[in-house]
């Protein structure tokens, strides 16, 4: 759901793109679950989530993975960095980044989007569709 929300609402990519990639990638893909899950998260379809529900990937990670274990497993560049910086290394002080040999834009990418601005843009786009 976080990936679907990020792609459709932060990056404004049509849900069909994400559904297509997941369909091609998942070993247990189910057409109905995949399609309806993407529609639900994107805020469209028969039983859609409220369009204004936009997941924040950082706060979701902080809330449900307090120590960053999931990040440590799947993002080796961050495996040694301490919480709370593991959730948003781009906000870490330079000395913390240096201690863990992280260089933003070199050994770890900078964020591709500012979530707060992307959220505002997505809500504005939805309002335009609604005609308000």
PDB file of C-alpha atoms in Angstrom, residues 48-116:
ATOM      1  CA  UNK A  48     -11.731   3.006  -3.209  1.00  0.00           C
ATOM      2  CA  UNK A  49      -9.977   4.456  -0.207  1.00  0.00           C
ATOM      3  CA  UNK A  50     -10.719   8.097   0.314  1.00  0.00           C
ATOM      4  CA  UNK A  51      -8.679   9.902  -2.294  1.00  0.00           C
ATOM      5  CA  UNK A  52      -7.179  12.116   0.406  1.00  0.00           C
ATOM      6  CA  UNK A  53      -5.542   9.166   2.191  1.00  0.00           C
ATOM      7  CA  UNK A  54      -1.877   9.553   1.295  1.00  0.00           C
ATOM      8  CA  UNK A  55       0.628   7.406   3.146  1.00  0.00           C
ATOM      9  CA  UNK A  56       3.841   9.029   4.330  1.00  0.00           C
ATOM     10  CA  UNK A  57       6.562   6.399   3.781  1.00  0.00           C
ATOM     11  CA  UNK A  58       8.788   7.804   6.534  1.00  0.00           C
ATOM     12  CA  UNK A  59       6.144   7.992   9.251  1.00  0.00           C
ATOM     13  CA  UNK A  60       4.784   4.556   8.283  1.00  0.00           C
ATOM     14  CA  UNK A  61       8.262   3.096   8.688  1.00  0.00           C
ATOM     15  CA  UNK A  62       8.839   4.885  11.995  1.00  0.00           C
ATOM     16  CA  UNK A  63       5.484   3.701  13.310  1.00  0.00           C
ATOM     17  CA  UNK A  64       5.631   0.057  12.276  1.00  0.00           C
ATOM     18  CA  UNK A  65       9.389  -0.701  12.205  1.00  0.00           C
ATOM     19  CA  UNK A  66      10.699   1.209  15.217  1.00  0.00           C
ATOM     20  CA  UNK A  67      14.329   0.123  14.850  1.00  0.00           C
ATOM     21  CA  UNK A  68      14.454   0.071  11.050  1.00  0.00           C
ATOM     22  CA  UNK A  69      14.930  -3.700  10.741  1.00  0.00           C
ATOM     23  CA  UNK A  70      13.179  -3.853   7.358  1.00  0.00           C
ATOM     24  CA  UNK A  71      15.358  -1.053   6.010  1.00  0.00           C
ATOM     25  CA  UNK A  72      18.496  -2.714   7.392  1.00  0.00           C
ATOM     26  CA  UNK A  73      17.614  -5.943   5.588  1.00  0.00           C
ATOM     27  CA  UNK A  74      16.773  -4.451   2.197  1.00  0.00           C
ATOM     28  CA  UNK A  75      18.920  -1.290   2.024  1.00  0.00           C
ATOM     29  CA  UNK A  76      22.470  -2.373   2.837  1.00  0.00           C
ATOM     30  CA  UNK A  77      23.792   1.189   2.523  1.00  0.00           C
ATOM     31  CA  UNK A  78      21.803   2.035   5.660  1.00  0.00           C
ATOM     32  CA  UNK A  79      22.285  -1.211   7.583  1.00  0.00           C
ATOM     33  CA  UNK A  80      24.621   0.312  10.181  1.00  0.00           C
ATOM     34  CA  UNK A  81      23.025   3.728  10.693  1.00  0.00           C
ATOM     35  CA  UNK A  82      21.154   4.331  13.945  1.00  0.00           C
ATOM     36  CA  UNK A  83      17.480   5.158  14.409  1.00  0.00           C
ATOM     37  CA  UNK A  84      16.082   7.755  13.982  1.00  0.00           C
ATOM     38  CA  UNK A  85      18.405   8.592  11.055  1.00  0.00           C
ATOM     39  CA  UNK A  86      17.778   5.289   9.297  1.00  0.00           C
ATOM     40  CA  UNK A  87      14.270   6.554   8.439  1.00  0.00           C
ATOM     41  CA  UNK A  88      15.442   9.820   6.901  1.00  0.00           C
ATOM     42  CA  UNK A  89      19.204   9.865   6.379  1.00  0.00           C
ATOM     43  CA  UNK A  90      18.923  13.036   4.278  1.00  0.00           C
ATOM     44  CA  UNK A  91      18.164  14.886   7.542  1.00  0.00           C
ATOM     45  CA  UNK A  92      21.094  13.414   9.479  1.00  0.00           C
ATOM     46  CA  UNK A  93      23.887  15.764  10.577  1.00  0.00           C
ATOM     47  CA  UNK A  94      27.041  15.603   8.474  1.00  0.00           C
ATOM     48  CA  UNK A  95      29.029  13.958  11.278  1.00  0.00           C
ATOM     49  CA  UNK A  96      26.485  11.121  11.515  1.00  0.00           C
ATOM     50  CA  UNK A  97      26.628  10.589   7.752  1.00  0.00           C
ATOM     51  CA  UNK A  98      30.430  10.602   7.872  1.00  0.00           C
ATOM     52  CA  UNK A  99      30.500   8.083  10.752  1.00  0.00           C
ATOM     53  CA  UNK A 100      28.526   5.653   8.607  1.00  0.00           C
ATOM     54  CA  UNK A 101      30.326   6.508   5.358  1.00  0.00           C
ATOM     55  CA  UNK A 102      27.182   7.877   3.749  1.00  0.00           C
ATOM     56  CA  UNK A 103      27.396  10.612   1.143  1.00  0.00           C
ATOM     57  CA  UNK A 104      24.049  11.874  -0.074  1.00  0.00           C
ATOM     58  CA  UNK A 105      23.869  11.814  -3.828  1.00  0.00           C
ATOM     59  CA  UNK A 106      26.875   9.471  -4.027  1.00  0.00           C
ATOM     60  CA  UNK A 107      26.588   6.409  -1.769  1.00  0.00           C
ATOM     61  CA  UNK A 108      22.909   6.982  -0.995  1.00  0.00           C
ATOM     62  CA  UNK A 109      20.395   8.909  -3.136  1.00  0.00           C
ATOM     63  CA  UNK A 110      18.688  12.089  -2.099  1.00  0.00           C
ATOM     64  CA  UNK A 111      14.871  11.930  -1.939  1.00  0.00           C
ATOM     65  CA  UNK A 112      13.298  12.111  -5.390  1.00  0.00           C
ATOM     66  CA  UNK A 113      10.333  14.052  -4.071  1.00  0.00           C
ATOM     67  CA  UNK A 114       9.424  16.202  -1.068  1.00  0.00           C
ATOM     68  CA  UNK A 115       6.512  14.263   0.408  1.00  0.00           C
ATOM     69  CA  UNK A 116       4.738  17.310   1.877  1.00  0.00           C
TER      70      UNK A 116
END
